[in-house]
Amino acid sequence: MVNLVQALGIVALLYCTSVAGDKVFRFDYTSSRNIDGWWKLHNIPVTWNMARLRCLAEGAILLSPLNKNYVKTMKMIMATSNGSIQRGIYSGVHATYSKGVYSSIEGVPLSRIPVSWAPGEPDNYDNNESCLLFFPNGTMADVNCNEVRPYICYKKRNYDVVRSDCGTTDSQYHLESRTGSCYKFHTIGQTWHQAYMTCAAEGGYLAIINNDIEAQALKELAAKYPETREIAKFTNFTDPVAVGYYDWNKDRTWFTIHGESLSEAGYRIWSENQPDNAKIENMGQHCGGMLRSSLLDDVWCEDLTYQFICEKSPESLIPEA
């Protein structure tokens, strides 16, 4: 347990390592001089690869104890938290490329990282441990990458970083004057659920069509990118793009991801004979898609991947006044 004097000291250190008002990256990250960048603690435990993907979608990477300053900062973050984080957090140090060959996400080899091992570690239990945990006392241990743990994302300071009109450092978001929203077309396919996570991590959400004007804007956006043709063998239509509506109760009642019916949202124009709940191995279609024509089409939530469109407001990542 951390006593009151220690707690006050930790808070003071965290204050001293932060740059007042320096939130250039995004509002939910904390700036620190110690690590020359910004960090964000994720308390909800996930697998190592999911943690890596979440940080990547936020424009960051998994934080690693690269030197004494990084170790100090990671210990301070953990000391001011509680719950499952006390059992250790994932670092960005891994051997997923080649068994036993550890390096950080940035490519720094383990031999260059000031690691203090926990008692009995590393042990590569059952020859199945390729990710490294960091503990509150500064020691580390190798673990199975499929365990679920909290983690810290890190963005190295880049003094050339500027926010666009969309309030993000992600240059792929563009402001649409007709709707007042910003959109990003993801050409690399993901399952609907993965796409939902990616948009949320970027400070937005899977695009929701609210009217004919927005439908036209998304139609024009999708037309700029070639189709993948991945699901052509399952449908007579061109490849759908994943967007933000869902068959919540799997009873063919469709709502947006913000809880409105399609009618309330303002757009419910389905393609001919859709939604049809087509089956693949008894798996129905309960997620939302949009054809290149901007007409709606139900799609499979898992197994198949789709290009997708994220939408965000220009203010979503900016600190509140």
mmCIF file of C-alpha atoms in Angstrom:
data_model
loop_
_atom_site.group_PDB
_atom_site.id
_atom_site.type_symbol
_atom_site.label_atom_id
_atom_site.label_comp_id
_atom_site.label_asym_id
_atom_site.label_seq_id
_atom_site.Cartn_x
_atom_site.Cartn_y
_atom_site.Cartn_z
ATOM 1 C CA MET A 1 0.000 0.000 0.000
ATOM 2 C CA VAL A 2 1.165 3.545 -0.714
ATOM 3 C CA ASN A 3 1.141 5.754 2.418
ATOM 4 C CA LEU A 4 0.069 9.403 2.416
ATOM 5 C CA VAL A 5 3.590 10.838 2.171
ATOM 6 C CA GLN A 6 4.448 8.534 -0.717
ATOM 7 C CA ALA A 7 1.170 9.378 -2.450
ATOM 8 C CA LEU A 8 1.780 13.114 -2.152
ATOM 9 C CA GLY A 9 5.295 12.636 -3.489
ATOM 10 C CA ILE A 10 4.014 10.651 -6.454
ATOM 11 C CA VAL A 11 1.385 13.281 -7.264
ATOM 12 C CA ALA A 12 4.072 15.979 -7.076
ATOM 13 C CA LEU A 13 6.337 14.032 -9.398
ATOM 14 C CA LEU A 14 3.522 13.485 -11.867
ATOM 15 C CA TYR A 15 2.744 17.207 -11.751
ATOM 16 C CA CYS A 16 6.381 18.130 -12.338
ATOM 17 C CA THR A 17 6.714 15.776 -15.289
ATOM 18 C CA SER A 18 3.607 17.168 -16.972
ATOM 19 C CA VAL A 19 3.695 20.189 -19.197
ATOM 20 C CA ALA A 20 0.948 22.592 -18.157
ATOM 21 C CA GLY A 21 -1.675 23.012 -20.859
ATOM 22 C CA ASP A 22 0.319 20.817 -23.258
ATOM 23 C CA LYS A 23 -2.403 18.609 -24.734
ATOM 24 C CA VAL A 24 -1.471 18.968 -28.363
ATOM 25 C CA PHE A 25 -1.859 15.263 -29.132
ATOM 26 C CA ARG A 26 -5.373 14.530 -27.775
ATOM 27 C CA PHE A 27 -7.357 15.393 -24.647
ATOM 28 C CA ASP A 28 -7.270 11.896 -23.119
ATOM 29 C CA TYR A 29 -3.460 11.692 -23.101
ATOM 30 C CA THR A 30 -1.211 13.190 -20.411
ATOM 31 C CA SER A 31 1.976 15.010 -21.372
ATOM 32 C CA SER A 32 5.227 14.069 -19.620
ATOM 33 C CA ARG A 33 8.702 15.559 -19.994
ATOM 34 C CA ASN A 34 10.201 12.412 -18.450
ATOM 35 C CA ILE A 35 9.299 10.332 -21.486
ATOM 36 C CA ASP A 36 9.225 13.213 -23.971
ATOM 37 C CA GLY A 37 5.695 12.511 -25.047
ATOM 38 C CA TRP A 38 2.141 11.645 -24.006
ATOM 39 C CA TRP A 39 0.671 8.603 -22.242
ATOM 40 C CA LYS A 40 -2.738 7.074 -21.589
ATOM 41 C CA LEU A 41 -3.540 4.298 -19.116
ATOM 42 C CA HIS A 42 -6.070 1.674 -20.210
ATOM 43 C CA ASN A 43 -7.455 -0.040 -17.106
ATOM 44 C CA ILE A 44 -9.624 -2.570 -18.943
ATOM 45 C CA PRO A 45 -7.536 -5.744 -19.431
ATOM 46 C CA VAL A 46 -7.137 -7.140 -22.951
ATOM 47 C CA THR A 47 -4.729 -9.465 -24.757
ATOM 48 C CA TRP A 48 -1.331 -8.110 -25.795
ATOM 49 C CA ASN A 49 -2.246 -7.944 -29.473
ATOM 50 C CA MET A 50 -5.534 -6.168 -28.765
ATOM 51 C CA ALA A 51 -3.619 -3.661 -26.625
ATOM 52 C CA ARG A 52 -1.192 -3.120 -29.488
ATOM 53 C CA LEU A 53 -4.036 -2.561 -31.945
ATOM 54 C CA ARG A 54 -5.881 -0.166 -29.620
ATOM 55 C CA CYS A 55 -2.748 1.957 -29.131
ATOM 56 C CA LEU A 56 -2.107 1.914 -32.875
ATOM 57 C CA ALA A 57 -5.650 3.096 -33.598
ATOM 58 C CA GLU A 58 -5.128 5.943 -31.130
ATOM 59 C CA GLY A 59 -1.991 6.976 -33.037
ATOM 60 C CA ALA A 60 0.316 5.601 -30.347
ATOM 61 C CA ILE A 61 2.262 2.471 -29.329
ATOM 62 C CA LEU A 62 2.533 0.309 -26.214
ATOM 63 C CA LEU A 63 4.785 1.953 -23.643
ATOM 64 C CA SER A 64 8.030 0.106 -22.786
ATOM 65 C CA PRO A 65 10.569 0.675 -19.959
ATOM 66 C CA LEU A 66 13.256 1.832 -22.407
ATOM 67 C CA ASN A 67 15.367 3.668 -19.823
ATOM 68 C CA LYS A 68 15.297 4.823 -16.197
ATOM 69 C CA ASN A 69 12.977 7.747 -16.966
ATOM 70 C CA TYR A 70 10.463 5.459 -18.635
ATOM 71 C CA VAL A 71 10.673 3.023 -15.707
ATOM 72 C CA LYS A 72 10.097 5.870 -13.226
ATOM 73 C CA THR A 73 7.094 7.164 -15.157
ATOM 74 C CA MET A 74 5.508 3.729 -15.517
ATOM 75 C CA LYS A 75 5.935 3.093 -11.776
ATOM 76 C CA MET A 76 4.341 6.463 -10.936
ATOM 77 C CA ILE A 77 1.364 5.841 -13.208
ATOM 78 C CA MET A 78 0.773 2.447 -11.628
ATOM 79 C CA ALA A 79 1.247 3.757 -8.079
ATOM 80 C CA THR A 80 -1.590 6.254 -8.519
ATOM 81 C CA SER A 81 -3.929 3.580 -9.894
ATOM 82 C CA ASN A 82 -5.568 0.580 -8.308
ATOM 83 C CA GLY A 83 -7.408 -2.597 -9.166
ATOM 84 C CA SER A 84 -6.136 -5.090 -11.727
ATOM 85 C CA ILE A 85 -3.222 -2.855 -12.715
ATOM 86 C CA GLN A 86 -1.375 -3.926 -9.555
ATOM 87 C CA ARG A 87 -1.037 -7.410 -11.080
ATOM 88 C CA GLY A 88 1.076 -5.973 -13.864
ATOM 89 C CA ILE A 89 0.588 -4.201 -17.170
ATOM 90 C CA TYR A 90 1.635 -5.164 -20.667
ATOM 91 C CA SER A 91 4.739 -3.460 -21.966
ATOM 92 C CA GLY A 92 5.614 -3.085 -25.629
ATOM 93 C CA VAL A 93 8.434 -5.631 -25.257
ATOM 94 C CA HIS A 94 7.627 -8.876 -27.044
ATOM 95 C CA ALA A 95 8.996 -11.875 -28.929
ATOM 96 C CA THR A 96 6.037 -12.507 -31.199
ATOM 97 C CA TYR A 97 8.133 -12.287 -34.373
ATOM 98 C CA SER A 98 10.634 -14.948 -33.326
ATOM 99 C CA LYS A 99 10.535 -17.090 -30.193
ATOM 100 C CA GLY A 100 12.874 -15.775 -27.523
ATOM 101 C CA VAL A 101 14.020 -12.743 -29.543
ATOM 102 C CA TYR A 102 12.681 -9.848 -27.463
ATOM 103 C CA SER A 103 12.539 -6.212 -28.490
ATOM 104 C CA SER A 104 10.273 -3.246 -27.902
ATOM 105 C CA ILE A 105 7.645 -2.064 -30.377
ATOM 106 C CA GLU A 106 10.207 0.556 -31.506
ATOM 107 C CA GLY A 107 12.773 -2.187 -32.171
ATOM 108 C CA VAL A 108 14.977 -1.647 -29.097
ATOM 109 C CA PRO A 109 16.460 -5.064 -28.166
ATOM 110 C CA LEU A 110 15.877 -6.435 -24.684
ATOM 111 C CA SER A 111 19.632 -6.331 -24.024
ATOM 112 C CA ARG A 112 19.398 -2.505 -24.193
ATOM 113 C CA ILE A 113 16.414 -2.264 -21.810
ATOM 114 C CA PRO A 114 17.094 -1.909 -18.054
ATOM 115 C CA VAL A 115 15.055 -4.950 -17.005
ATOM 116 C CA SER A 116 14.939 -6.172 -13.406
ATOM 117 C CA TRP A 117 13.309 -9.573 -13.441
ATOM 118 C CA ALA A 118 10.754 -10.683 -10.865
ATOM 119 C CA PRO A 119 11.800 -13.758 -8.822
ATOM 120 C CA GLY A 120 11.826 -16.886 -10.972
ATOM 121 C CA GLU A 121 11.493 -14.917 -14.204
ATOM 122 C CA PRO A 122 11.813 -15.261 -17.118
ATOM 123 C CA ASP A 123 10.665 -18.883 -17.223
ATOM 124 C CA ASN A 124 8.891 -19.237 -20.606
ATOM 125 C CA TYR A 125 6.331 -21.456 -18.918
ATOM 126 C CA ASP A 126 5.116 -24.260 -21.167
ATOM 127 C CA ASN A 127 7.226 -22.696 -23.935
ATOM 128 C CA ASN A 128 4.358 -20.286 -24.533
ATOM 129 C CA GLU A 129 5.322 -16.890 -23.093
ATOM 130 C CA SER A 130 6.359 -14.194 -25.565
ATOM 131 C CA CYS A 131 5.149 -10.947 -23.967
ATOM 132 C CA LEU A 132 6.558 -9.016 -21.017
ATOM 133 C CA LEU A 133 4.623 -7.673 -18.022
ATOM 134 C CA PHE A 134 5.769 -4.671 -16.019
ATOM 135 C CA PHE A 135 4.994 -4.676 -12.265
ATOM 136 C CA PRO A 136 4.505 -1.696 -9.912
ATOM 137 C CA ASN A 137 7.875 -2.386 -8.232
ATOM 138 C CA GLY A 138 9.679 -2.059 -11.569
ATOM 139 C CA THR A 139 10.308 -5.756 -12.182
ATOM 140 C CA MET A 140 9.179 -7.713 -15.241
ATOM 141 C CA ALA A 141 8.045 -11.214 -16.153
ATOM 142 C CA ASP A 142 7.327 -13.116 -19.351
ATOM 143 C CA VAL A 143 3.697 -14.193 -19.831
ATOM 144 C CA ASN A 144 1.383 -15.751 -22.370
ATOM 145 C CA CYS A 145 0.326 -13.005 -24.797
ATOM 146 C CA ASN A 146 -3.280 -14.223 -24.623
ATOM 147 C CA GLU A 147 -3.601 -13.292 -20.958
ATOM 148 C CA VAL A 148 -5.651 -10.129 -20.429
ATOM 149 C CA ARG A 149 -3.897 -7.209 -18.727
ATOM 150 C CA PRO A 150 -4.118 -3.402 -18.520
ATOM 151 C CA TYR A 151 -1.650 -1.351 -20.569
ATOM 152 C CA ILE A 152 -0.310 2.139 -21.276
ATOM 153 C CA CYS A 153 -0.253 3.722 -24.725
ATOM 154 C CA TYR A 154 2.513 6.172 -25.585
ATOM 155 C CA LYS A 155 2.979 8.848 -28.214
ATOM 156 C CA LYS A 156 6.488 10.266 -28.631
ATOM 157 C CA ARG A 157 6.548 14.019 -28.840
ATOM 158 C CA ASN A 158 6.785 15.348 -32.355
ATOM 159 C CA TYR A 159 7.219 19.083 -32.420
ATOM 160 C CA ASP A 160 5.852 19.205 -35.968
ATOM 161 C CA VAL A 161 2.536 17.678 -34.858
ATOM 162 C CA VAL A 162 -0.426 19.925 -35.578
ATOM 163 C CA ARG A 163 -4.155 19.358 -35.451
ATOM 164 C CA SER A 164 -6.111 19.551 -38.671
ATOM 165 C CA ASP A 165 -9.531 21.154 -39.086
ATOM 166 C CA CYS A 166 -10.829 17.819 -37.821
ATOM 167 C CA GLY A 167 -9.149 18.289 -34.440
ATOM 168 C CA THR A 168 -6.793 15.348 -34.920
ATOM 169 C CA THR A 169 -3.212 14.665 -35.935
ATOM 170 C CA ASP A 170 -4.534 11.944 -38.271
ATOM 171 C CA SER A 171 -4.221 13.497 -41.725
ATOM 172 C CA GLN A 172 -6.636 10.958 -43.250
ATOM 173 C CA TYR A 173 -9.653 12.654 -41.659
ATOM 174 C CA HIS A 174 -11.252 15.308 -43.834
ATOM 175 C CA LEU A 175 -13.951 17.822 -42.958
ATOM 176 C CA GLU A 176 -17.105 17.569 -45.057
ATOM 177 C CA SER A 177 -18.645 21.040 -45.310
ATOM 178 C CA ARG A 178 -22.085 19.669 -46.205
ATOM 179 C CA THR A 179 -22.450 17.788 -42.923
ATOM 180 C CA GLY A 180 -20.006 19.455 -40.533
ATOM 181 C CA SER A 181 -18.492 16.051 -39.713
ATOM 182 C CA CYS A 182 -15.081 14.595 -40.504
ATOM 183 C CA TYR A 183 -14.701 11.237 -42.242
ATOM 184 C CA LYS A 184 -11.956 8.693 -42.806
ATOM 185 C CA PHE A 185 -12.213 5.785 -45.240
ATOM 186 C CA HIS A 186 -10.327 2.710 -44.038
ATOM 187 C CA THR A 187 -9.120 0.677 -46.993
ATOM 188 C CA ILE A 188 -7.736 -2.197 -44.906
ATOM 189 C CA GLY A 189 -10.670 -4.422 -44.053
ATOM 190 C CA GLN A 190 -11.694 -5.348 -40.527
ATOM 191 C CA THR A 191 -14.616 -7.222 -39.050
ATOM 192 C CA TRP A 192 -17.515 -4.969 -38.075
ATOM 193 C CA HIS A 193 -16.658 -5.218 -34.375
ATOM 194 C CA GLN A 194 -12.977 -4.453 -34.998
ATOM 195 C CA ALA A 195 -13.985 -1.492 -37.148
ATOM 196 C CA TYR A 196 -16.176 -0.211 -34.302
ATOM 197 C CA MET A 197 -13.168 -0.359 -31.931
ATOM 198 C CA THR A 198 -10.878 1.364 -34.420
ATOM 199 C CA CYS A 199 -13.231 4.297 -34.969
ATOM 200 C CA ALA A 200 -13.748 4.704 -31.217
ATOM 201 C CA ALA A 201 -9.978 4.697 -30.632
ATOM 202 C CA GLU A 202 -9.561 7.392 -33.276
ATOM 203 C CA GLY A 203 -11.983 9.622 -31.397
ATOM 204 C CA GLY A 204 -14.968 8.914 -33.595
ATOM 205 C CA TYR A 205 -17.489 6.205 -34.436
ATOM 206 C CA LEU A 206 -18.612 4.076 -37.355
ATOM 207 C CA ALA A 207 -20.311 6.548 -39.669
ATOM 208 C CA ILE A 208 -24.039 7.101 -39.179
ATOM 209 C CA ILE A 209 -26.063 8.324 -42.168
ATOM 210 C CA ASN A 210 -28.528 10.985 -41.013
ATOM 211 C CA ASN A 211 -29.962 12.281 -44.281
ATOM 212 C CA ASP A 212 -29.742 12.190 -48.079
ATOM 213 C CA ILE A 213 -27.001 14.828 -48.093
ATOM 214 C CA GLU A 214 -24.786 12.706 -45.875
ATOM 215 C CA ALA A 215 -25.595 9.614 -47.946
ATOM 216 C CA GLN A 216 -24.400 11.456 -51.059
ATOM 217 C CA ALA A 217 -21.223 12.595 -49.280
ATOM 218 C CA LEU A 218 -20.382 9.039 -48.217
ATOM 219 C CA LYS A 219 -21.212 7.715 -51.671
ATOM 220 C CA GLU A 220 -18.706 10.148 -53.174
ATOM 221 C CA LEU A 221 -16.115 9.247 -50.534
ATOM 222 C CA ALA A 222 -16.457 5.491 -51.130
ATOM 223 C CA ALA A 223 -16.206 5.991 -54.900
ATOM 224 C CA LYS A 224 -12.612 7.179 -54.447
ATOM 225 C CA TYR A 225 -11.459 3.760 -53.254
ATOM 226 C CA PRO A 226 -11.394 0.428 -55.153
ATOM 227 C CA GLU A 227 -13.484 -2.464 -53.927
ATOM 228 C CA THR A 228 -11.830 -5.498 -52.377
ATOM 229 C CA ARG A 229 -14.309 -7.976 -53.899
ATOM 230 C CA GLU A 230 -13.755 -10.213 -50.873
ATOM 231 C CA ILE A 231 -17.400 -11.155 -50.425
ATOM 232 C CA ALA A 232 -18.366 -11.268 -54.097
ATOM 233 C CA LYS A 233 -18.943 -15.004 -53.869
ATOM 234 C CA PHE A 234 -21.565 -14.466 -51.165
ATOM 235 C CA THR A 235 -23.568 -11.622 -52.696
ATOM 236 C CA ASN A 236 -24.653 -10.218 -56.026
ATOM 237 C CA PHE A 237 -23.866 -6.701 -54.844
ATOM 238 C CA THR A 238 -20.632 -4.789 -54.878
ATOM 239 C CA ASP A 239 -18.635 -4.858 -51.660
ATOM 240 C CA PRO A 240 -20.441 -3.161 -48.772
ATOM 241 C CA VAL A 241 -18.662 -0.736 -46.462
ATOM 242 C CA ALA A 242 -19.196 -1.152 -42.710
ATOM 243 C CA VAL A 243 -21.130 1.726 -41.102
ATOM 244 C CA GLY A 244 -22.738 2.415 -37.740
ATOM 245 C CA TYR A 245 -26.004 0.595 -37.314
ATOM 246 C CA TYR A 246 -26.790 -2.763 -35.755
ATOM 247 C CA ASP A 247 -29.499 -5.384 -35.236
ATOM 248 C CA TRP A 248 -29.280 -5.031 -31.446
ATOM 249 C CA ASN A 249 -31.510 -7.952 -30.436
ATOM 250 C CA LYS A 250 -30.983 -10.021 -33.588
ATOM 251 C CA ASP A 251 -34.708 -9.675 -34.234
ATOM 252 C CA ARG A 252 -34.327 -7.614 -37.441
ATOM 253 C CA THR A 253 -34.910 -4.355 -35.560
ATOM 254 C CA TRP A 254 -32.205 -1.933 -36.621
ATOM 255 C CA PHE A 255 -30.743 0.889 -34.554
ATOM 256 C CA THR A 256 -27.713 3.111 -34.954
ATOM 257 C CA ILE A 257 -24.786 2.550 -32.611
ATOM 258 C CA HIS A 258 -26.013 5.677 -30.777
ATOM 259 C CA GLY A 259 -29.334 4.031 -29.958
ATOM 260 C CA GLU A 260 -31.670 5.654 -32.483
ATOM 261 C CA SER A 261 -33.898 3.763 -34.861
ATOM 262 C CA LEU A 262 -32.981 4.301 -38.499
ATOM 263 C CA SER A 263 -36.106 6.433 -38.899
ATOM 264 C CA GLU A 264 -35.118 8.620 -35.959
ATOM 265 C CA ALA A 265 -31.590 8.938 -37.356
ATOM 266 C CA GLY A 266 -33.051 10.181 -40.635
ATOM 267 C CA TYR A 267 -32.000 7.594 -43.225
ATOM 268 C CA ARG A 268 -33.369 4.099 -43.833
ATOM 269 C CA ILE A 269 -33.126 3.472 -47.580
ATOM 270 C CA TRP A 270 -32.246 -0.188 -48.087
ATOM 271 C CA SER A 271 -30.966 -1.772 -51.254
ATOM 272 C CA GLU A 272 -33.442 -3.980 -53.120
ATOM 273 C CA ASN A 273 -34.368 -7.135 -51.174
ATOM 274 C CA GLN A 274 -32.374 -5.977 -48.162
ATOM 275 C CA PRO A 275 -32.030 -6.667 -45.309
ATOM 276 C CA ASP A 276 -32.075 -10.378 -46.174
ATOM 277 C CA ASN A 277 -30.175 -11.936 -43.238
ATOM 278 C CA ALA A 278 -28.179 -14.188 -45.571
ATOM 279 C CA LYS A 279 -26.666 -17.162 -43.787
ATOM 280 C CA ILE A 280 -23.119 -18.555 -43.813
ATOM 281 C CA GLU A 281 -22.932 -21.722 -41.725
ATOM 282 C CA ASN A 282 -26.059 -20.548 -39.842
ATOM 283 C CA MET A 283 -24.443 -17.182 -39.058
ATOM 284 C CA GLY A 284 -26.869 -14.390 -39.893
ATOM 285 C CA GLN A 285 -26.274 -10.755 -40.815
ATOM 286 C CA HIS A 286 -26.740 -8.481 -37.818
ATOM 287 C CA CYS A 287 -24.375 -5.590 -38.583
ATOM 288 C CA GLY A 288 -24.673 -2.512 -40.759
ATOM 289 C CA GLY A 289 -23.213 -1.920 -44.192
ATOM 290 C CA MET A 290 -23.551 0.555 -47.039
ATOM 291 C CA LEU A 291 -23.224 -0.283 -50.704
ATOM 292 C CA ARG A 292 -21.249 2.036 -52.999
ATOM 293 C CA SER A 293 -24.641 3.409 -54.066
ATOM 294 C CA SER A 294 -25.152 4.560 -50.419
ATOM 295 C CA LEU A 295 -28.078 2.122 -50.056
ATOM 296 C CA LEU A 296 -28.086 0.074 -46.857
ATOM 297 C CA ASP A 297 -27.194 -3.621 -46.673
ATOM 298 C CA ASP A 298 -26.997 -5.967 -43.689
ATOM 299 C CA VAL A 299 -23.600 -7.672 -43.297
ATOM 300 C CA TRP A 300 -21.948 -10.383 -41.212
ATOM 301 C CA CYS A 301 -20.426 -9.159 -37.940
ATOM 302 C CA GLU A 302 -17.557 -11.642 -37.721
ATOM 303 C CA ASP A 303 -15.241 -13.735 -39.928
ATOM 304 C CA LEU A 304 -15.563 -11.503 -42.991
ATOM 305 C CA THR A 305 -13.821 -8.139 -43.194
ATOM 306 C CA TYR A 306 -14.980 -4.895 -44.773
ATOM 307 C CA GLN A 307 -13.595 -1.531 -45.615
ATOM 308 C CA PHE A 308 -15.265 1.004 -43.325
ATOM 309 C CA ILE A 309 -15.902 4.694 -42.728
ATOM 310 C CA CYS A 310 -15.251 6.464 -39.427
ATOM 311 C CA GLU A 311 -16.981 9.717 -38.558
ATOM 312 C CA LYS A 312 -15.952 12.223 -35.893
ATOM 313 C CA SER A 313 -16.780 15.752 -34.842
ATOM 314 C CA PRO A 314 -13.949 18.287 -35.144
ATOM 315 C CA GLU A 315 -14.067 18.778 -31.351
ATOM 316 C CA SER A 316 -14.038 15.126 -30.201
ATOM 317 C CA LEU A 317 -10.333 15.003 -29.245
ATOM 318 C CA ILE A 318 -9.901 18.592 -28.111
ATOM 319 C CA PRO A 319 -9.959 19.433 -24.368
ATOM 320 C CA GLU A 320 -13.129 21.115 -23.162
ATOM 321 C CA ALA A 321 -12.763 24.820 -22.427
#
